[in-house]
Amino acid sequence: MLRSIDRVLAWVTWVVAAVLVLMLLAGPRVIANDKGKKPAATTNPYASTAATSAPDGKALFVSSCGSCHTLGAAGTSGQIGPKLDGLGVDATTVKSAMQAGPGPMPSFSSLPAAQRDAIAKFVAASSR
């Protein structure tokens, strides 16, 4: 009885190993649907909808900061970063925090300056 179980498990082990090797070799291209093409410039999630329009600070806050920070004006309830309601920070402080990435917060210096400014103005106006 044990020998028959052992024989079956031996084949299962080899099949699982072969599948894992196949996934390691072909998986990233299959899963990511990566065809070696670079993404188009329009796929930037932080890009404004129109080049001439001013960035929407609230929408940018929700997409960039809302998963970590709670801010009632934005309707976000993140639990990782500090709650910004009633904090009373000014736009300069917000921009500085976005640039430096204090503590565990990542730096958002890769965002365009106009978008960082829009987020900072929205947070400063909404956190009072």
Phi, psi and omega in degrees: 000312180294327179294321179292322176295318179297319179295318180294315180295329177297315178293319179298319179299315179295321180294316178298318179297318179295319179296318179297318177297317178298318178295322179294323182279315186254345187303311183302320179289323181288312184291315182277353184053041183275114179253020179081006180268144175280144179294149179292154181296337182282355180272005178293116183291346182262358181288142178288159185289329178222142184294331183270342182276151178286143180296144179273107183300321181294312180297319178294321178297314181300315183282330185260328190239339189294339179287342180249325187252144173266128175211114185301320182296335179264348182075026181257155181219045178296148184245359185274308181270176181292151175288129186266347178297129178076004182286327176068040179275153177265168184298325180296319179294319179296314179299320178297317179295321179292326180287314186274331184064064184296145178058227182279354181290132177286157176283139176250030181292345178282345175291146175300149183303321181296323179287320176298318179297318180296318178295315182298317179295319179296314181295317180298319181285330186267342186269002182277000000 
